[in-house]
Each structure stands twice: as C-alpha cells, then as structure tokens.
Amino acid sequence: MYSMPTFVSFAYFLCIVPLGAAKGAIEQFVTSMRHRAGTYTGARVSELASVQARIAESSACLDFAETVLRRDWQELEMSTARGEYPSLETKLKWKRNVAFASGLIVKSIDTLMPAAGAAGLSSKLPLQRLFRDVHAASAHIALTWDIQATAYGQSALGIPPQSGLLL
C-alpha cells in the first residue's frame, strides 16, 4: 500500500466513507418505508410504485459505483504488486472513475430524499445525517467530478493536465 500512488489511493480510501453512508441510508429508508403509512390516507407507502422505483434506482447507483471502485482498486493493487507505477493516463482514469462513482453515490441518496417526505428533513432521523455525511465526504476535491473530469479530458486531448493537480 505504501508504494501506491498516494493521491490516487487516497481518493479511493475517501470514497468508501460516502459509499458506506449511502448503503446505510438505503437500509434505513427501506426499513422505515416497510411500515410507514400515508398521513392523510393511511395507505401503505411501501405499495407506491414511486417509492419502489426510487429504491431500485438508488440501489443501482450504489451497485455501479461499488463495482467500479472494486475493479479499479484491484487494478491498482495488482500493478503495485508487480512493481509497476501507473502511467499518467491510468492515474487520471482512476481519479475520473472514483469521482464519477462519488457522483453516483450522491445521486443514490438524492434519489431517496423526495420519497422520505417532510420527515426526511428532520435532523433527528438517521437519513438526514447520512444525507449530510454523503454530501460532505463527496465534496472533497479528490472526489469532485469537474476537476477530475477536466484533467482526464485534457489528457485525452493531448493537453497537459492543469497545474496543481495532485496525482
């Protein structure tokens, strides 16, 4: 681990935080929706197609993010084990991917929040804390899509990545 590119591996370590929080948010959301009834009608919220679709979309975002994170981490570990140092293009690809995965993680929790209703805004509920945790962790510069996407795009176009970018 000590011979891995520092700023690439750090981004993956950092992205585990919102991934775990978002997984917890889905679990909490599903548990709360199973037994929740509509305030005015008493209808079971779990029977609403919109709630079911939001759970599916949120879960898909996390599954895709985790798949990419695991695949890239495995590539990073294998290249380190072989004593290879990744090229600039490879490091930029990995940083692009971790930032994109972070965006999917944010999308996963943002997808749930409208279905949580006004109760989802209560600071006393775990869902709101997890929402804030996901957004806070994903706001780190290492996980910011605009920065990582620009660097990757510059490299793909033969333009040296912006100065000051930590690789």
PDB file of C-alpha atoms in Angstrom:
ATOM      1  CA  MET A   1       0.000   0.000   0.000  1.00  0.00           C
ATOM      2  CA  TYR A   2       2.897   2.345   0.719  1.00  0.00           C
ATOM      3  CA  SER A   3       4.148   2.097  -2.862  1.00  0.00           C
ATOM      4  CA  MET A   4       0.770   3.035  -4.371  1.00  0.00           C
ATOM      5  CA  PRO A   5       0.316   6.486  -5.920  1.00  0.00           C
ATOM      6  CA  THR A   6      -0.658   8.496  -2.843  1.00  0.00           C
ATOM      7  CA  PHE A   7      -3.323  10.789  -4.211  1.00  0.00           C
ATOM      8  CA  VAL A   8      -4.997   8.102  -6.303  1.00  0.00           C
ATOM      9  CA  SER A   9      -5.220   5.638  -3.423  1.00  0.00           C
ATOM     10  CA  PHE A  10      -6.339   8.404  -1.050  1.00  0.00           C
ATOM     11  CA  ALA A  11      -9.325   9.151  -3.291  1.00  0.00           C
ATOM     12  CA  TYR A  12     -10.418   5.508  -3.040  1.00  0.00           C
ATOM     13  CA  PHE A  13      -9.989   5.478   0.743  1.00  0.00           C
ATOM     14  CA  LEU A  14     -12.044   8.653   0.924  1.00  0.00           C
ATOM     15  CA  CYS A  15     -14.834   7.365  -1.339  1.00  0.00           C
ATOM     16  CA  ILE A  16     -15.506   4.434   0.983  1.00  0.00           C
ATOM     17  CA  VAL A  17     -16.997   6.891   3.506  1.00  0.00           C
ATOM     18  CA  PRO A  18     -19.931   8.105   1.383  1.00  0.00           C
ATOM     19  CA  LEU A  19     -20.388   4.603  -0.063  1.00  0.00           C
ATOM     20  CA  GLY A  20     -20.898   3.142   3.410  1.00  0.00           C
ATOM     21  CA  ALA A  21     -23.124   6.018   4.486  1.00  0.00           C
ATOM     22  CA  ALA A  22     -25.288   5.663   1.372  1.00  0.00           C
ATOM     23  CA  LYS A  23     -25.637   1.919   1.942  1.00  0.00           C
ATOM     24  CA  GLY A  24     -26.783   2.686   5.468  1.00  0.00           C
ATOM     25  CA  ALA A  25     -29.223   5.267   4.124  1.00  0.00           C
ATOM     26  CA  ILE A  26     -30.839   2.758   1.777  1.00  0.00           C
ATOM     27  CA  GLU A  27     -31.157   0.217   4.595  1.00  0.00           C
ATOM     28  CA  GLN A  28     -32.681   2.823   6.896  1.00  0.00           C
ATOM     29  CA  PHE A  29     -35.007   4.092   4.170  1.00  0.00           C
ATOM     30  CA  VAL A  30     -36.245   0.608   3.224  1.00  0.00           C
ATOM     31  CA  THR A  31     -36.836  -0.280   6.876  1.00  0.00           C
ATOM     32  CA  SER A  32     -38.799   2.911   7.519  1.00  0.00           C
ATOM     33  CA  MET A  33     -40.867   2.585   4.328  1.00  0.00           C
ATOM     34  CA  ARG A  34     -41.900  -1.020   5.040  1.00  0.00           C
ATOM     35  CA  HIS A  35     -44.195   0.033   7.861  1.00  0.00           C
ATOM     36  CA  ARG A  36     -44.938   3.646   7.026  1.00  0.00           C
ATOM     37  CA  ALA A  37     -48.497   4.732   6.275  1.00  0.00           C
ATOM     38  CA  GLY A  38     -49.593   7.888   4.478  1.00  0.00           C
ATOM     39  CA  THR A  39     -50.594  10.656   6.872  1.00  0.00           C
ATOM     40  CA  TYR A  40     -53.870  11.508   5.157  1.00  0.00           C
ATOM     41  CA  THR A  41     -54.971   8.242   3.577  1.00  0.00           C
ATOM     42  CA  GLY A  42     -53.342   5.608   5.745  1.00  0.00           C
ATOM     43  CA  ALA A  43     -52.175   3.843   2.559  1.00  0.00           C
ATOM     44  CA  ARG A  44     -49.017   1.769   2.885  1.00  0.00           C
ATOM     45  CA  VAL A  45     -46.135   3.781   1.464  1.00  0.00           C
ATOM     46  CA  SER A  46     -44.329   0.562   0.512  1.00  0.00           C
ATOM     47  CA  GLU A  47     -47.036  -0.093  -2.090  1.00  0.00           C
ATOM     48  CA  LEU A  48     -46.307   3.111  -4.011  1.00  0.00           C
ATOM     49  CA  ALA A  49     -44.550   2.398  -7.302  1.00  0.00           C
ATOM     50  CA  SER A  50     -42.624   5.661  -6.987  1.00  0.00           C
ATOM     51  CA  VAL A  51     -41.079   4.547  -3.685  1.00  0.00           C
ATOM     52  CA  GLN A  52     -40.210   1.146  -5.137  1.00  0.00           C
ATOM     53  CA  ALA A  53     -38.601   2.780  -8.203  1.00  0.00           C
ATOM     54  CA  ARG A  54     -36.541   5.141  -6.043  1.00  0.00           C
ATOM     55  CA  ILE A  55     -35.221   2.209  -4.020  1.00  0.00           C
ATOM     56  CA  ALA A  56     -34.295   0.421  -7.252  1.00  0.00           C
ATOM     57  CA  GLU A  57     -32.548   3.471  -8.730  1.00  0.00           C
ATOM     58  CA  SER A  58     -30.717   4.284  -5.530  1.00  0.00           C
ATOM     59  CA  SER A  59     -29.514   0.698  -5.148  1.00  0.00           C
ATOM     60  CA  ALA A  60     -28.417   0.547  -8.798  1.00  0.00           C
ATOM     61  CA  CYS A  61     -26.341   3.706  -8.381  1.00  0.00           C
ATOM     62  CA  LEU A  62     -24.544   2.168  -5.408  1.00  0.00           C
ATOM     63  CA  ASP A  63     -24.023  -1.181  -7.119  1.00  0.00           C
ATOM     64  CA  PHE A  64     -22.467   0.504 -10.157  1.00  0.00           C
ATOM     65  CA  ALA A  65     -20.294   2.779  -8.013  1.00  0.00           C
ATOM     66  CA  GLU A  66     -19.063  -0.101  -5.879  1.00  0.00           C
ATOM     67  CA  THR A  67     -18.347  -2.278  -8.918  1.00  0.00           C
ATOM     68  CA  VAL A  68     -16.152   0.397 -10.494  1.00  0.00           C
ATOM     69  CA  LEU A  69     -14.401   1.164  -7.208  1.00  0.00           C
ATOM     70  CA  ARG A  70     -13.607  -2.500  -6.575  1.00  0.00           C
ATOM     71  CA  ARG A  71     -12.428  -3.112 -10.144  1.00  0.00           C
ATOM     72  CA  ASP A  72     -10.130  -0.094 -10.191  1.00  0.00           C
ATOM     73  CA  TRP A  73      -8.802  -0.819  -6.703  1.00  0.00           C
ATOM     74  CA  GLN A  74      -7.964  -4.345  -7.797  1.00  0.00           C
ATOM     75  CA  GLU A  75      -6.094  -2.944 -10.835  1.00  0.00           C
ATOM     76  CA  LEU A  76      -4.208  -0.569  -8.545  1.00  0.00           C
ATOM     77  CA  GLU A  77      -3.281  -3.366  -6.134  1.00  0.00           C
ATOM     78  CA  MET A  78      -2.149  -5.676  -8.939  1.00  0.00           C
ATOM     79  CA  SER A  79       0.007  -3.009 -10.587  1.00  0.00           C
ATOM     80  CA  THR A  80       1.581  -2.234  -7.211  1.00  0.00           C
ATOM     81  CA  ALA A  81       2.226  -5.935  -6.537  1.00  0.00           C
ATOM     82  CA  ARG A  82       4.001  -6.198  -9.912  1.00  0.00           C
ATOM     83  CA  GLY A  83       6.148  -3.209  -9.000  1.00  0.00           C
ATOM     84  CA  GLU A  84       4.665  -1.137 -11.812  1.00  0.00           C
ATOM     85  CA  TYR A  85       3.995   2.539 -11.452  1.00  0.00           C
ATOM     86  CA  PRO A  86       0.844   3.546 -13.354  1.00  0.00           C
ATOM     87  CA  SER A  87       1.054   5.947 -16.271  1.00  0.00           C
ATOM     88  CA  LEU A  88      -0.380   9.436 -16.052  1.00  0.00           C
ATOM     89  CA  GLU A  89      -3.290   8.313 -18.239  1.00  0.00           C
ATOM     90  CA  THR A  90      -4.061   5.393 -15.930  1.00  0.00           C
ATOM     91  CA  LYS A  91      -3.947   7.576 -12.811  1.00  0.00           C
ATOM     92  CA  LEU A  92      -6.229  10.122 -14.464  1.00  0.00           C
ATOM     93  CA  LYS A  93      -8.645   7.341 -15.472  1.00  0.00           C
ATOM     94  CA  TRP A  94      -8.738   6.023 -11.905  1.00  0.00           C
ATOM     95  CA  LYS A  95      -9.295   9.509 -10.486  1.00  0.00           C
ATOM     96  CA  ARG A  96     -12.029  10.132 -13.075  1.00  0.00           C
ATOM     97  CA  ASN A  97     -13.699   6.862 -12.122  1.00  0.00           C
ATOM     98  CA  VAL A  98     -13.601   7.476  -8.377  1.00  0.00           C
ATOM     99  CA  ALA A  99     -15.085  10.958  -8.875  1.00  0.00           C
ATOM    100  CA  PHE A 100     -17.826   9.524 -11.107  1.00  0.00           C
ATOM    101  CA  ALA A 101     -18.531   6.810  -8.539  1.00  0.00           C
ATOM    102  CA  SER A 102     -18.788   9.508  -5.883  1.00  0.00           C
ATOM    103  CA  GLY A 103     -21.367  11.282  -8.049  1.00  0.00           C
ATOM    104  CA  LEU A 104     -23.376   8.067  -8.328  1.00  0.00           C
ATOM    105  CA  ILE A 105     -23.250   7.713  -4.551  1.00  0.00           C
ATOM    106  CA  VAL A 106     -24.587  11.255  -4.127  1.00  0.00           C
ATOM    107  CA  LYS A 107     -27.282  10.522  -6.719  1.00  0.00           C
ATOM    108  CA  SER A 108     -28.276   7.416  -4.779  1.00  0.00           C
ATOM    109  CA  ILE A 109     -29.104   9.369  -1.640  1.00  0.00           C
ATOM    110  CA  ASP A 110     -30.573  12.320  -3.533  1.00  0.00           C
ATOM    111  CA  THR A 111     -32.940   9.843  -5.197  1.00  0.00           C
ATOM    112  CA  LEU A 112     -34.283   8.690  -1.832  1.00  0.00           C
ATOM    113  CA  MET A 113     -34.840  12.059  -0.193  1.00  0.00           C
ATOM    114  CA  PRO A 114     -38.005  13.195  -2.052  1.00  0.00           C
ATOM    115  CA  ALA A 115     -39.717   9.916  -1.152  1.00  0.00           C
ATOM    116  CA  ALA A 116     -38.803  10.392   2.509  1.00  0.00           C
ATOM    117  CA  GLY A 117     -41.214  13.307   2.651  1.00  0.00           C
ATOM    118  CA  ALA A 118     -41.001  16.114   5.168  1.00  0.00           C
ATOM    119  CA  ALA A 119     -39.960  13.594   7.823  1.00  0.00           C
ATOM    120  CA  GLY A 120     -36.746  13.074   5.857  1.00  0.00           C
ATOM    121  CA  LEU A 121     -35.754  16.636   6.720  1.00  0.00           C
ATOM    122  CA  SER A 122     -35.767  16.028  10.465  1.00  0.00           C
ATOM    123  CA  SER A 123     -32.274  16.317  11.914  1.00  0.00           C
ATOM    124  CA  LYS A 124     -33.303  13.697  14.480  1.00  0.00           C
ATOM    125  CA  LEU A 125     -33.555  10.944  11.875  1.00  0.00           C
ATOM    126  CA  PRO A 126     -30.565   8.932  10.639  1.00  0.00           C
ATOM    127  CA  LEU A 127     -31.488   9.505   6.984  1.00  0.00           C
ATOM    128  CA  GLN A 128     -30.837  13.255   7.234  1.00  0.00           C
ATOM    129  CA  ARG A 129     -27.474  12.703   8.949  1.00  0.00           C
ATOM    130  CA  LEU A 130     -26.481  10.148   6.316  1.00  0.00           C
ATOM    131  CA  PHE A 131     -27.579  12.561   3.577  1.00  0.00           C
ATOM    132  CA  ARG A 132     -25.307  15.251   5.014  1.00  0.00           C
ATOM    133  CA  ASP A 133     -22.432  12.791   5.513  1.00  0.00           C
ATOM    134  CA  VAL A 134     -22.597  11.622   1.887  1.00  0.00           C
ATOM    135  CA  HIS A 135     -22.657  15.182   0.590  1.00  0.00           C
ATOM    136  CA  ALA A 136     -19.864  16.339   2.906  1.00  0.00           C
ATOM    137  CA  ALA A 137     -17.494  13.481   2.074  1.00  0.00           C
ATOM    138  CA  SER A 138     -18.217  13.713  -1.647  1.00  0.00           C
ATOM    139  CA  ALA A 139     -17.403  17.426  -1.654  1.00  0.00           C
ATOM    140  CA  HIS A 140     -13.693  16.702  -1.121  1.00  0.00           C
ATOM    141  CA  ILE A 141     -11.597  17.882  -4.062  1.00  0.00           C
ATOM    142  CA  ALA A 142     -10.361  14.327  -4.714  1.00  0.00           C
ATOM    143  CA  LEU A 143     -13.962  13.280  -5.402  1.00  0.00           C
ATOM    144  CA  THR A 144     -15.052  16.374  -7.322  1.00  0.00           C
ATOM    145  CA  TRP A 145     -16.198  15.439 -10.816  1.00  0.00           C
ATOM    146  CA  ASP A 146     -15.463  18.780 -12.510  1.00  0.00           C
ATOM    147  CA  ILE A 147     -11.802  18.719 -11.529  1.00  0.00           C
ATOM    148  CA  GLN A 148     -11.128  15.049 -12.254  1.00  0.00           C
ATOM    149  CA  ALA A 149     -13.152  15.053 -15.489  1.00  0.00           C
ATOM    150  CA  THR A 150     -11.331  18.125 -16.776  1.00  0.00           C
ATOM    151  CA  ALA A 151      -7.928  16.583 -16.075  1.00  0.00           C
ATOM    152  CA  TYR A 152      -8.921  13.358 -17.816  1.00  0.00           C
ATOM    153  CA  GLY A 153     -10.368  15.235 -20.795  1.00  0.00           C
ATOM    154  CA  GLN A 154      -7.273  17.408 -21.118  1.00  0.00           C
ATOM    155  CA  SER A 155      -5.048  14.346 -21.168  1.00  0.00           C
ATOM    156  CA  ALA A 156      -7.268  12.567 -23.696  1.00  0.00           C
ATOM    157  CA  LEU A 157      -6.960  15.612 -25.967  1.00  0.00           C
ATOM    158  CA  GLY A 158      -3.175  15.766 -25.605  1.00  0.00           C
ATOM    159  CA  ILE A 159      -3.244  18.810 -23.331  1.00  0.00           C
ATOM    160  CA  PRO A 160      -1.132  18.591 -20.170  1.00  0.00           C
ATOM    161  CA  PRO A 161      -3.419  18.428 -17.114  1.00  0.00           C
ATOM    162  CA  GLN A 162      -3.825  21.677 -15.202  1.00  0.00           C
ATOM    163  CA  SER A 163      -1.011  22.617 -12.891  1.00  0.00           C
ATOM    164  CA  GLY A 164      -1.519  21.988  -9.213  1.00  0.00           C
ATOM    165  CA  LEU A 165      -3.386  18.711  -9.770  1.00  0.00           C
ATOM    166  CA  LEU A 166      -2.242  16.111  -7.263  1.00  0.00           C
ATOM    167  CA  LEU A 167      -1.617  12.790  -8.951  1.00  0.00           C
TER     168      LEU A 167
END
